[in-house]
C-alpha cells in the first residue's frame, strides 16, 4: 500500500501508540451517540475557516474516545458534532498512524469489492458483513489545512468508507437488506433498554 505511507505526520501521533491508549486522559473522552438518533441520519456540514478552533480542539478528543472505546474509526456526528471530520487508526503494522481527515471526499473506488464484518461504536455489539469497494482514494485536509490524498486498501479502505458514510447520514446497516437492518436495530434497541 504505497499511498498509505504518505500519511500526514500530525502532532497528535504521540497520543496513538498502544501504550498511550492505556493512559488516555479521561477528561478528553466524549459521549458516543447511539443509534437511532437524528444526528446520525443527518448530512454533516463542511468544515470552514471559522471551524478551525473547533476541529483542533475536537481531534484529540475524538482520537481518545476512539482508542478508549476501543474502535478504529470515529466520525464527528458520533460525538454529536455535525461537521465533516473523521479520525481513523486501524492500529496494524504498516498502516498509517492516526489520521485526522477534514472534509474527506472519495475521489475514486475500485471495481473490485471486499467484504468485512463491520461494527460501529454507535451500534454497540452489532456486527454484519458489508461489501464495499476494495480500494479507495480519498482527498481531505489535515488539521493544518494542508490538502492530502490517500489511497487505501484492505481494512483501512473499509474503515475510511464507513467513516465517510457517517458524514452523509449513512450507517453500515444501511448497506444491508431491510430485513437484516431491522433485525439489528431491534436487537440494539432491546439491549440498550436493558442497560438503562
Ligand atoms: Zn460507525
Coordinates of N, CA, C and O and ligand atoms in Angstrom, one line a residue:
X1 N 0.9 -1.2 0.0 CA 0.0 0.0 0.0 C 0.9 1.2 0.0 O 1.1 1.9 1.0
X2 N 1.5 1.6 -1.1 CA 2.5 2.7 -1.1 C 1.8 4.0 -0.7 O 2.4 4.8 0.0
X3 N 0.6 4.2 -1.2 CA -0.1 5.5 -0.9 C -0.2 5.8 0.6 O -0.3 6.9 1.0
X4 N -0.3 4.7 1.3 CA -0.6 4.9 2.8 C 0.6 5.5 3.5 O 0.3 6.1 4.5
X5 N 1.8 5.4 3.0 CA 2.9 5.9 3.8 C 3.0 7.4 3.6 O 3.8 8.0 4.4
X6 N 2.2 8.0 2.7 CA 2.3 9.5 2.6 C 1.4 10.2 3.6 O 1.0 11.3 3.4
X7 N 0.9 9.4 4.6 CA 0.0 10.0 5.6 C 0.7 11.2 6.3 O 1.9 11.2 6.5
X8 N -0.1 12.2 6.6 CA 0.4 13.3 7.3 C 1.0 13.0 8.7 O 0.4 12.2 9.4
X9 N 2.1 13.5 9.0 CA 2.6 13.3 10.4 C 2.1 14.4 11.2 O 2.8 15.4 11.4
X10 N 0.9 14.3 11.7 CA 0.4 15.4 12.5 C 0.9 15.2 14.0 O 1.4 14.2 14.4
X11 N 0.7 16.3 14.7 CA 1.2 16.4 16.1 C 0.6 15.4 17.0 O 1.1 15.2 18.1
X12 N -0.6 14.9 16.7 CA -1.3 14.0 17.6 C -0.7 12.6 17.6 O -1.2 11.8 18.4
X13 N 0.3 12.3 16.8 CA 0.7 10.9 16.6 C 1.3 10.3 17.9 O 1.2 9.1 18.1
X14 N 1.7 11.2 18.8 CA 2.3 10.6 20.1 C 1.2 10.2 21.0 O 1.4 9.6 22.0
X15 N -0.1 10.5 20.7 CA -1.2 10.0 21.5 C -1.7 8.7 21.1 O -2.6 8.2 21.7
X16 N -1.0 8.1 20.1 CA -1.7 7.0 19.5 C -1.0 5.6 19.6 O -1.5 4.7 19.2
X17 N 0.2 5.6 20.2 CA 0.8 4.4 20.4 C 0.0 3.5 21.4 O -0.7 4.1 22.2
X18 N 0.0 2.2 21.3 CA -0.8 1.4 22.1 C -0.6 1.7 23.6 O -1.6 1.7 24.4
X19 N 0.6 2.0 24.0 CA 0.8 2.3 25.4 C 0.1 3.6 25.8 O -0.6 3.6 26.9
X20 N 0.1 4.5 24.9 CA -0.6 5.8 25.2 C -2.1 5.6 25.3 O -2.7 6.3 26.1
X21 N -2.6 4.6 24.6 CA -4.0 4.4 24.6 C -4.5 4.0 26.0 O -5.6 4.2 26.4
X22 N -3.6 3.4 26.8 CA -3.9 2.9 28.1 C -3.9 4.1 29.1 O -4.4 3.9 30.2
X23 N -3.2 5.1 28.8 CA -3.2 6.3 29.7 C -3.9 7.5 29.1 O -3.4 8.6 29.1
X24 N -5.1 7.2 28.6 CA -5.9 8.3 28.0 C -6.4 9.2 29.1 O -6.9 8.7 30.1
X25 N -6.3 10.5 28.9 CA -6.8 11.4 29.9 C -8.4 11.3 29.8 O -9.0 11.6 28.8
X26 N -9.0 10.9 30.9 CA -10.5 10.8 30.9 C -11.2 12.1 30.6 O -12.3 12.1 30.1
X27 N -10.5 13.2 30.8 CA -11.1 14.5 30.5 C -11.3 14.7 29.0 O -12.1 15.5 28.6
X28 N -10.6 13.9 28.2 CA -10.8 14.0 26.8 C -11.9 13.2 26.2 O -12.3 13.4 25.1
X29 N -12.5 12.3 27.0 CA -13.5 11.4 26.5 C -14.8 12.1 26.3 O -15.3 12.8 27.1
X30 N -15.4 11.8 25.1 CA -16.7 12.3 24.7 C -17.8 11.2 24.7 O -17.4 10.1 24.4
X31 N -19.0 11.5 25.1 CA -20.1 10.5 25.0 C -20.3 10.2 23.5 O -20.3 11.1 22.7
X32 N -20.5 8.9 23.2 CA -20.8 8.5 21.8 C -22.3 8.3 21.6 O -23.0 7.8 22.5
X33 N -22.8 8.9 20.6 CA -24.2 8.9 20.2 C -24.6 7.5 19.8 O -23.9 6.9 18.9
X34 N -25.6 6.9 20.3 CA -26.1 5.6 20.0 C -27.3 5.7 19.0 O -28.2 6.5 19.3
X35 N -27.3 4.8 18.0 CA -28.5 4.8 17.1 C -29.7 4.2 17.8 O -29.6 3.4 18.6
X36 N -30.9 4.6 17.4 CA -31.2 5.6 16.3 C -31.1 7.0 16.9 O -31.5 7.3 18.1
X37 N -30.6 8.0 16.1 CA -30.5 9.4 16.6 C -30.5 10.2 15.3 O -29.9 9.9 14.3
X38 N -31.1 11.4 15.4 CA -31.3 12.3 14.3 C -29.9 12.7 13.7 O -29.7 12.7 12.5
X39 N -28.9 13.0 14.6 CA -27.6 13.4 14.1 C -26.9 12.4 13.3 O -26.1 12.7 12.4
X40 N -27.2 11.1 13.6 CA -26.5 10.0 12.8 C -27.2 9.9 11.4 O -26.6 9.2 10.6
X41 N -28.4 10.4 11.2 CA -29.0 10.4 9.9 C -28.8 11.6 9.1 O -29.3 11.7 8.0
X42 N -28.2 12.6 9.7 CA -28.1 13.9 9.0 C -26.8 14.0 8.2 O -25.8 13.4 8.5
X43 N -26.8 14.9 7.2 CA -25.6 15.2 6.4 C -24.8 16.2 7.2 O -25.3 17.3 7.5
X44 N -23.6 15.9 7.5 CA -22.7 16.8 8.2 C -22.3 18.0 7.3 O -22.2 17.9 6.1
X45 N -22.0 19.2 8.0 CA -21.6 20.4 7.2 C -20.1 20.4 7.0 O -19.3 19.9 7.8
X46 N -19.7 20.9 5.8 CA -18.2 21.1 5.6 C -17.6 21.9 6.7 O -18.2 22.9 7.2
X47 N -16.4 21.6 7.0 CA -15.6 22.4 7.9 C -15.1 23.6 7.2 O -14.4 23.5 6.1
X48 N -15.4 24.8 7.7 CA -15.0 26.0 7.1 C -13.9 26.7 7.9 O -13.5 26.2 8.9
X49 N -13.4 27.9 7.4 CA -12.4 28.6 8.1 C -12.7 29.0 9.5 O -11.9 28.9 10.4
X50 N -14.0 29.2 9.8 CA -14.5 29.6 11.1 C -14.5 28.4 12.1 O -14.7 28.6 13.3
X51 N -14.3 27.2 11.6 CA -14.4 26.0 12.4 C -13.0 25.5 12.9 O -12.9 24.5 13.5
X52 N -11.9 26.2 12.5 CA -10.6 25.8 12.8 C -10.4 25.4 14.3 O -9.8 24.4 14.6
X53 N -10.8 26.3 15.2 CA -10.6 26.1 16.6 C -11.4 24.9 17.1 O -10.9 24.1 17.9
X54 N -12.6 24.8 16.5 CA -13.4 23.6 16.9 C -12.8 22.3 16.6 O -12.7 21.4 17.4
X55 N -12.3 22.2 15.3 CA -11.7 20.9 14.9 C -10.4 20.6 15.6 O -10.1 19.5 15.9
X56 N -9.6 21.7 15.8 CA -8.3 21.4 16.5 C -8.6 20.9 18.0 O -7.8 20.1 18.4
X57 N -9.6 21.5 18.6 CA -9.9 21.0 20.0 C -10.6 19.6 19.9 O -10.4 18.8 20.8
X58 N -11.3 19.4 18.9 CA -12.0 18.1 18.8 C -11.1 16.9 18.4 O -11.4 15.8 18.9
X59 N -10.1 17.1 17.6 CA -9.3 16.0 17.1 C -8.7 15.1 18.3 O -9.0 13.9 18.2
X60 N -8.0 15.7 19.3 CA -7.5 14.8 20.3 C -8.6 14.1 21.1 O -8.5 13.0 21.6
X61 N -9.8 14.8 21.2 CA -10.9 14.2 22.0 C -11.5 13.0 21.2 O -11.8 12.0 21.8
X62 N -11.6 13.2 19.9 CA -12.2 12.1 19.1 C -11.2 10.9 19.1 O -11.7 9.8 19.2
X63 N -9.9 11.2 19.0 CA -8.9 10.1 19.0 C -9.0 9.4 20.3 O -9.0 8.1 20.4
X64 N -9.0 10.1 21.4 CA -9.0 9.5 22.7 C -10.3 8.6 22.9 O -10.2 7.5 23.4
X65 N -11.4 9.2 22.4 CA -12.7 8.5 22.6 C -12.7 7.2 21.7 O -13.2 6.2 22.2
X66 N -12.1 7.3 20.5 CA -12.0 6.1 19.7 C -11.1 5.0 20.3 O -11.5 3.9 20.3
X67 N -9.9 5.4 20.8 CA -9.0 4.4 21.4 C -9.6 3.8 22.6 O -9.4 2.6 22.9
X68 N -10.3 4.6 23.4 CA -10.8 4.1 24.7 C -11.9 3.1 24.4 O -12.1 2.2 25.2
X69 N -12.7 3.3 23.3 CA -13.9 2.5 23.1 C -13.8 1.0 23.2 O -14.5 0.4 23.9
X70 N -12.9 0.3 22.6 CA -11.9 0.8 21.6 C -12.5 0.6 20.2 O -13.3 -0.3 19.9
X71 N -12.1 1.5 19.3 CA -12.5 1.5 17.9 C -11.4 1.8 17.0 O -10.3 2.2 17.4
X72 N -11.6 1.7 15.7 CA -10.6 2.0 14.7 C -11.0 3.2 13.8 O -10.3 3.6 13.0
X73 N -12.2 3.8 14.1 CA -12.6 5.0 13.4 C -13.7 5.7 14.1 O -14.5 5.0 14.9
X74 N -13.8 7.0 14.0 CA -14.9 7.7 14.6 C -15.2 9.0 13.8 O -14.3 9.6 13.3
X75 N -16.5 9.2 13.5 CA -16.9 10.4 12.8 C -17.5 11.4 13.7 O -18.1 11.1 14.7
X76 N -17.3 12.7 13.4 CA -17.8 13.8 14.3 C -19.3 13.6 14.7 O -19.6 13.9 15.9
X77 N -20.2 13.3 13.8 CA -21.6 13.1 14.2 C -21.8 12.1 15.3 O -22.7 12.3 16.1
X78 N -20.9 11.2 15.4 CA -21.0 10.2 16.5 C -20.7 10.8 17.9 O -21.0 10.1 18.9
X79 N -20.1 12.0 17.9 CA -19.9 12.6 19.2 C -20.7 13.9 19.2 O -20.3 14.9 19.8
X80 N -21.8 13.9 18.4 CA -22.8 15.0 18.4 C -22.3 16.3 17.7 O -22.7 17.3 18.1
X81 N -21.3 16.2 16.8 CA -20.8 17.4 16.1 C -21.1 17.2 14.6 O -20.6 16.2 14.0
X82 N -21.9 18.1 14.1 CA -22.3 17.9 12.7 C -21.4 18.5 11.7 O -21.8 19.2 10.8
X83 N -20.1 18.1 11.8 CA -19.1 18.6 10.9 C -18.4 17.5 10.2 O -18.3 16.4 10.7
X84 N -17.9 17.8 8.9 CA -17.3 16.7 8.1 C -15.8 16.5 8.6 O -14.9 17.0 8.1
X85 N -15.7 15.6 9.6 CA -14.4 15.3 10.2 C -14.5 13.9 10.7 O -15.4 13.5 11.3
X86 N -13.4 13.1 10.4 CA -13.3 11.7 10.9 C -11.9 11.5 11.4 O -10.9 12.1 11.0
X87 N -11.8 10.6 12.3 CA -10.5 10.1 12.8 C -10.5 8.6 12.5 O -11.5 7.9 12.7
X88 N -9.3 8.1 12.1 CA -9.1 6.7 11.7 C -7.8 6.2 12.2 O -6.8 6.9 12.1
X89 N -7.7 5.0 12.8 CA -6.4 4.3 13.1 C -6.7 2.9 13.2 O -7.3 2.4 14.2
X90 N -6.3 2.1 12.2 CA -6.6 0.7 12.2 C -5.7 -0.1 13.1 O -5.8 -1.3 13.4
X91 N -4.6 0.6 13.6 CA -3.7 0.1 14.6 C -3.1 -1.3 14.2 O -3.1 -2.2 14.9
X92 N -2.6 -1.3 12.9 CA -2.0 -2.5 12.4 C -0.6 -2.2 11.9 O -0.4 -1.0 11.4
X93 N 0.3 -3.1 12.0 CA 1.7 -2.8 11.5 C 1.6 -2.4 10.0 O 0.9 -3.0 9.2
X94 N 2.3 -1.4 9.7 CA 2.4 -1.0 8.3 C 1.3 0.0 7.9 O 1.4 0.6 6.8
X95 N 0.3 0.2 8.8 CA -0.8 1.1 8.5 C -0.3 2.5 9.0 O 0.5 2.6 9.9
X96 N -0.9 3.6 8.3 CA -0.5 4.9 8.8 C -1.1 5.0 10.3 O -2.1 4.5 10.6
X97 N -0.4 5.8 11.1 CA -0.9 6.0 12.4 C -2.2 6.7 12.4 O -3.0 6.5 11.6
X98 N -2.5 7.6 13.4 CA -3.8 8.2 13.5 C -3.9 9.2 12.3 O -3.1 10.0 12.0
X99 N -5.1 9.1 11.6 CA -5.4 10.0 10.6 C -6.6 10.9 11.0 O -7.6 10.4 11.5
X100 N -6.4 12.2 10.9 CA -7.5 13.1 11.2 C -7.8 13.7 9.8 O -7.0 14.3 9.2
X101 N -9.0 13.4 9.3 CA -9.4 13.8 8.0 C -10.5 14.8 8.1 O -11.6 14.6 8.6
X102 N -10.2 16.0 7.5 CA -11.2 17.1 7.5 C -11.7 17.2 6.1 O -11.0 17.1 5.1
X103 N -13.1 17.3 6.0 CA -13.7 17.3 4.7 C -13.3 16.2 3.7 O -12.9 16.5 2.6
X104 N -13.3 15.0 4.2 CA -12.8 13.9 3.3 C -13.8 13.6 2.2 O -15.0 13.7 2.4
X105 N -13.2 13.3 1.0 CA -14.0 13.1 -0.2 C -13.5 11.9 -0.9 O -12.3 11.8 -1.1
X106 N -14.4 11.0 -1.3 CA -13.9 9.9 -2.1 C -13.7 10.3 -3.5 O -14.6 10.9 -4.2
X107 N -12.5 10.1 -4.0 CA -12.1 10.6 -5.4 C -12.4 9.4 -6.3 O -12.9 9.6 -7.4
X108 N -12.0 8.2 -6.0 CA -12.2 7.1 -6.8 C -12.3 5.8 -6.0 O -11.7 5.7 -4.9
X109 N -13.0 4.8 -6.5 CA -13.0 3.5 -5.9 C -12.7 2.4 -6.9 O -12.9 2.6 -8.1
X110 N -12.3 1.3 -6.5 CA -12.0 0.2 -7.4 C -13.3 -0.6 -7.7 O -14.3 -0.5 -7.0
X111 N -13.3 -1.3 -8.8 CA -14.4 -2.1 -9.2 C -14.4 -3.4 -8.3 O -15.4 -3.9 -8.0
X112 N -13.2 -3.7 -8.0 CA -13.0 -4.9 -7.1 C -13.7 -4.6 -5.7 O -13.5 -3.5 -5.2
X113 N -14.3 -5.6 -5.2 CA -15.0 -5.4 -3.9 C -14.4 -6.3 -2.8 O -13.6 -7.2 -3.1
X114 N -14.7 -5.9 -1.6 CA -14.1 -6.6 -0.4 C -15.3 -6.7 0.6 O -16.0 -5.8 0.7
X115 N -15.3 -7.8 1.3 CA -16.3 -7.9 2.4 C -15.6 -8.1 3.7 O -14.7 -8.9 3.9
X116 N -16.1 -7.2 4.7 CA -15.6 -7.3 6.0 C -16.8 -7.4 7.0 O -17.8 -6.8 6.7
X117 N -16.6 -8.0 8.1 CA -17.6 -7.9 9.2 C -17.4 -6.5 9.8 O -16.3 -6.2 10.4
X118 N -18.4 -5.7 9.8 CA -18.3 -4.3 10.3 C -19.1 -4.2 11.6 O -20.1 -4.9 11.8
X119 N -18.6 -3.3 12.4 CA -19.3 -2.9 13.6 C -19.3 -1.4 13.7 O -18.7 -0.8 12.8
X120 N -19.9 -0.8 14.7 CA -19.9 0.6 14.8 C -20.1 1.0 16.3 O -20.9 0.4 17.0
X121 N -19.3 2.0 16.7 CA -19.4 2.5 18.1 C -20.8 3.0 18.4 O -21.2 3.1 19.6
X122 N -21.6 3.4 17.4 CA -22.9 3.9 17.6 C -24.0 2.8 17.5 O -25.2 3.0 17.8
X123 N -23.5 1.6 17.2 CA -24.4 0.4 17.3 C -23.7 -0.7 18.1 O -23.2 -1.7 17.5
X124 N -23.5 -0.4 19.4 CA -22.6 -1.3 20.1 C -23.0 -2.8 20.0 O -24.2 -3.1 20.1
X125 N -22.0 -3.6 19.9 CA -22.2 -5.1 19.9 C -23.0 -5.6 18.7 O -23.5 -6.8 18.8
X126 N -23.2 -4.8 17.7 CA -23.9 -5.3 16.5 C -22.9 -5.4 15.3 O -22.0 -4.5 15.2
X127 N -22.9 -6.5 14.6 CA -22.0 -6.7 13.5 C -22.7 -7.3 12.3 O -23.6 -8.1 12.5
X128 N -22.2 -7.0 11.1 CA -22.7 -7.7 9.9 C -21.7 -7.5 8.8 O -20.8 -6.6 8.8
X129 N -21.7 -8.4 7.9 CA -20.8 -8.4 6.7 C -21.3 -7.3 5.8 O -22.5 -7.3 5.4
X130 N -20.4 -6.4 5.4 CA -20.7 -5.4 4.4 C -19.7 -5.5 3.3 O -18.5 -5.6 3.5
X131 N -20.2 -5.4 2.0 CA -19.4 -5.4 0.8 C -19.2 -4.0 0.3 O -20.2 -3.2 0.2
X132 N -18.0 -3.6 0.1 CA -17.6 -2.2 -0.4 C -16.5 -2.4 -1.4 O -15.8 -3.4 -1.5
X133 N -16.2 -1.3 -2.1 CA -15.0 -1.3 -3.0 C -13.8 -1.6 -2.2 O -13.6 -1.2 -1.0
X134 N -12.9 -2.4 -2.8 CA -11.7 -2.9 -2.1 C -10.6 -1.8 -1.9 O -9.9 -1.8 -0.9
X135 N -10.6 -0.9 -2.9 CA -9.6 0.2 -2.8 C -10.3 1.5 -3.0 O -11.2 1.7 -3.8
X136 N -9.9 2.5 -2.2 CA -10.5 3.8 -2.2 C -9.4 4.9 -2.2 O -8.4 4.7 -1.5
X137 N -9.6 5.9 -3.0 CA -8.7 7.1 -2.9 C -9.5 8.2 -2.4 O -10.6 8.5 -2.9
X138 N -9.0 8.9 -1.3 CA -9.7 10.0 -0.7 C -8.8 11.2 -0.7 O -7.6 11.2 -0.6
X139 N -9.5 12.4 -0.8 CA -8.9 13.7 -0.6 C -9.4 14.3 0.7 O -10.6 14.1 1.0
X140 N -8.6 14.9 1.4 CA -9.0 15.6 2.6 C -8.0 16.6 3.0 O -7.0 16.8 2.4
X141 N -8.3 17.4 4.1 CA -7.4 18.3 4.7 C -6.9 17.8 6.0 O -7.7 17.2 6.7
X142 N -5.7 18.1 6.4 CA -5.2 17.7 7.7 C -5.6 18.9 8.6 O -6.2 19.9 8.2
X143 N -5.2 18.8 9.9 CA -5.5 19.8 10.9 C -4.9 21.1 10.6 O -5.5 22.2 11.1
X144 N -3.9 21.2 9.8 CA -3.3 22.5 9.5 C -3.9 23.0 8.2 O -3.5 24.1 7.8
X145 N -4.8 22.3 7.6 CA -5.5 22.8 6.4 C -4.8 22.3 5.1 O -5.2 22.6 4.0
X146 N -3.7 21.5 5.3 CA -3.0 21.0 4.1 C -3.8 20.0 3.4 O -4.4 19.1 4.1
X147 N -3.8 20.1 2.1 CA -4.5 19.1 1.3 C -3.7 17.8 1.2 O -2.5 17.8 0.9
X148 N -4.4 16.7 1.4 CA -3.8 15.4 1.3 C -4.6 14.5 0.4 O -5.8 14.6 0.3
X149 N -3.9 13.5 -0.1 CA -4.6 12.4 -0.8 C -4.1 11.1 -0.4 O -2.8 11.0 -0.2
X150 N -4.9 10.1 -0.3 CA -4.5 8.8 0.3 C -5.3 7.7 -0.5 O -6.5 7.8 -0.7
X151 N -4.5 6.7 -0.9 CA -5.1 5.5 -1.5 C -5.0 4.4 -0.5 O -3.9 4.1 0.0
X152 N -6.1 3.8 -0.1 CA -6.1 2.7 0.9 C -6.7 1.5 0.4 O -7.6 1.5 -0.5
X153 N -6.3 0.3 0.9 CA -6.9 -0.9 0.6 C -7.1 -1.7 1.9 O -6.9 -1.1 3.0
X154 N -7.7 -2.9 1.8 CA -7.8 -3.7 3.0 C -8.8 -3.1 4.0 O -9.7 -2.3 3.6
X155 N -8.5 -3.3 5.3 CA -9.4 -2.8 6.4 C -9.4 -1.3 6.4 O -10.5 -0.7 6.7
X156 N -8.3 -0.7 6.0 CA -8.3 0.8 6.1 C -9.3 1.4 5.1 O -10.0 2.3 5.3
X157 N -9.4 0.7 3.9 CA -10.3 1.2 2.8 C -11.7 1.1 3.3 O -12.5 2.0 3.2
X158 N -12.0 0.0 4.0 CA -13.4 -0.2 4.5 C -13.7 0.8 5.6 O -14.7 1.4 5.7
X159 N -12.7 1.0 6.5 CA -12.9 1.9 7.6 C -13.1 3.3 7.2 O -14.0 4.0 7.6
X160 N -12.3 3.8 6.2 CA -12.5 5.1 5.7 C -13.9 5.3 5.1 O -14.5 6.3 5.3
X161 N -14.3 4.3 4.3 CA -15.6 4.4 3.6 C -16.7 4.4 4.7 O -17.7 5.2 4.6
X162 N -16.6 3.6 5.7 CA -17.5 3.6 6.8 C -17.7 4.9 7.5 O -18.8 5.4 7.8
X163 N -16.5 5.5 7.7 CA -16.5 6.8 8.4 C -17.1 8.0 7.6 O -17.8 8.8 8.0
X164 N -16.7 7.9 6.3 CA -17.2 9.0 5.4 C -18.8 8.8 5.2 O -19.5 9.8 5.2
X165 N -19.2 7.6 5.2 CA -20.7 7.3 5.2 C -21.4 8.1 6.4 O -22.4 8.6 6.2
X166 N -20.7 8.0 7.6 CA -21.3 8.7 8.7 C -21.6 10.2 8.4 O -22.5 10.8 8.9
X167 N -20.7 10.8 7.6 CA -20.8 12.3 7.3 C -22.0 12.5 6.4 O -22.5 13.6 6.2
X168 N -22.5 11.4 5.8 CA -23.6 11.5 4.9 C -24.9 10.9 5.5 O -25.9 10.6 4.8
X169 N -24.8 10.7 6.8 CA -26.0 10.1 7.5 C -26.3 8.6 7.2 O -27.4 8.2 7.3
X170 N -25.2 8.0 6.8 CA -25.4 6.5 6.4 C -24.6 5.7 7.4 O -23.5 5.9 7.7
X171 N -25.3 4.6 7.9 CA -24.7 3.7 8.8 C -24.5 2.4 8.1 O -25.1 2.1 7.0
X172 N -23.6 1.5 8.7 CA -23.3 0.3 7.9 C -24.5 -0.6 7.7 O -24.6 -1.3 6.7
X173 N -25.5 -0.5 8.6 CA -26.7 -1.3 8.4 C -27.5 -0.8 7.2 O -28.3 -1.6 6.7
X174 N -27.3 0.4 6.7 CA -28.0 0.9 5.6 C -27.5 0.2 4.3 O -28.1 0.3 3.2
X175 N -26.4 -0.5 4.4 CA -25.9 -1.3 3.2 C -26.5 -2.7 3.2 O -26.2 -3.5 2.3
X176 N -27.3 -3.0 4.2 CA -27.9 -4.4 4.3 C -29.3 -4.4 3.8 O -29.9 -3.3 3.6
X177 N -29.9 -5.6 3.7 CA -31.3 -5.6 3.3 C -32.1 -5.1 4.5 O -31.7 -5.0 5.6
X178 N -33.3 -4.6 4.1 CA -34.2 -4.0 5.2 C -34.5 -5.1 6.3 O -34.5 -4.7 7.5
X179 N -34.6 -6.3 5.9 CA -34.8 -7.4 6.9 C -33.7 -7.5 7.9 O -33.9 -7.4 9.1
X180 N -32.5 -7.5 7.4 CA -31.3 -7.6 8.3 C -31.2 -6.4 9.1 O -30.8 -6.4 10.3
X181 N -31.4 -5.2 8.5 CA -31.2 -3.9 9.2 C -32.2 -3.8 10.3 O -31.8 -3.5 11.5
X182 N -33.5 -4.2 10.1 CA -34.5 -4.1 11.1 C -34.2 -5.1 12.3 O -34.4 -4.8 13.4
X183 N -33.6 -6.2 11.9 CA -33.3 -7.2 12.9 C -32.2 -6.6 13.9 O -32.3 -6.7 15.1
X184 N -31.2 -6.0 13.3 CA -30.1 -5.4 14.1 C -30.6 -4.3 14.9 O -30.3 -4.2 16.1
X185 N -31.5 -3.4 14.3 CA -31.9 -2.2 15.1 C -32.8 -2.7 16.2 O -32.8 -2.0 17.3
X186 N -33.6 -3.7 16.0 CA -34.5 -4.2 17.1 C -33.7 -4.8 18.2 O -33.9 -4.6 19.4
X187 N -32.6 -5.5 17.8 CA -31.8 -6.2 18.8 C -31.0 -5.1 19.6 O -30.9 -5.2 20.9
X188 N -30.5 -4.1 18.9 CA -29.8 -3.0 19.6 C -30.8 -2.2 20.6 O -30.4 -2.0 21.7
X189 N -32.0 -1.9 20.1 CA -33.0 -1.2 21.0 C -33.2 -2.0 22.3 O -33.3 -1.5 23.4
X190 N -33.4 -3.4 22.1 CA -33.6 -4.2 23.2 C -32.5 -4.2 24.2 O -32.6 -4.1 25.4
X191 N -31.2 -4.3 23.7 CA -30.1 -4.3 24.5 C -29.8 -3.0 25.2 O -29.4 -3.0 26.4
X192 N -30.1 -1.9 24.5 CA -29.9 -0.6 25.1 C -31.0 -0.4 26.3 O -30.6 0.2 27.3
X193 N -32.2 -0.9 26.0 CA -33.2 -0.8 27.0 C -32.8 -1.5 28.3 O -33.0 -1.0 29.4
X194 N -32.2 -2.7 28.1 CA -31.8 -3.5 29.2 C -30.7 -2.7 30.1 O -30.6 -2.9 31.3
X195 N -29.9 -2.0 29.4 CA -28.8 -1.2 30.0 C -29.3 -0.1 30.8 O -28.7 0.4 31.8
X196 N -30.4 0.5 30.4 CA -30.9 1.7 31.1 C -31.4 1.5 32.5 O -31.9 0.4 32.8
Ligands
LIG1 ZN1 -19.6 3.8 12.6

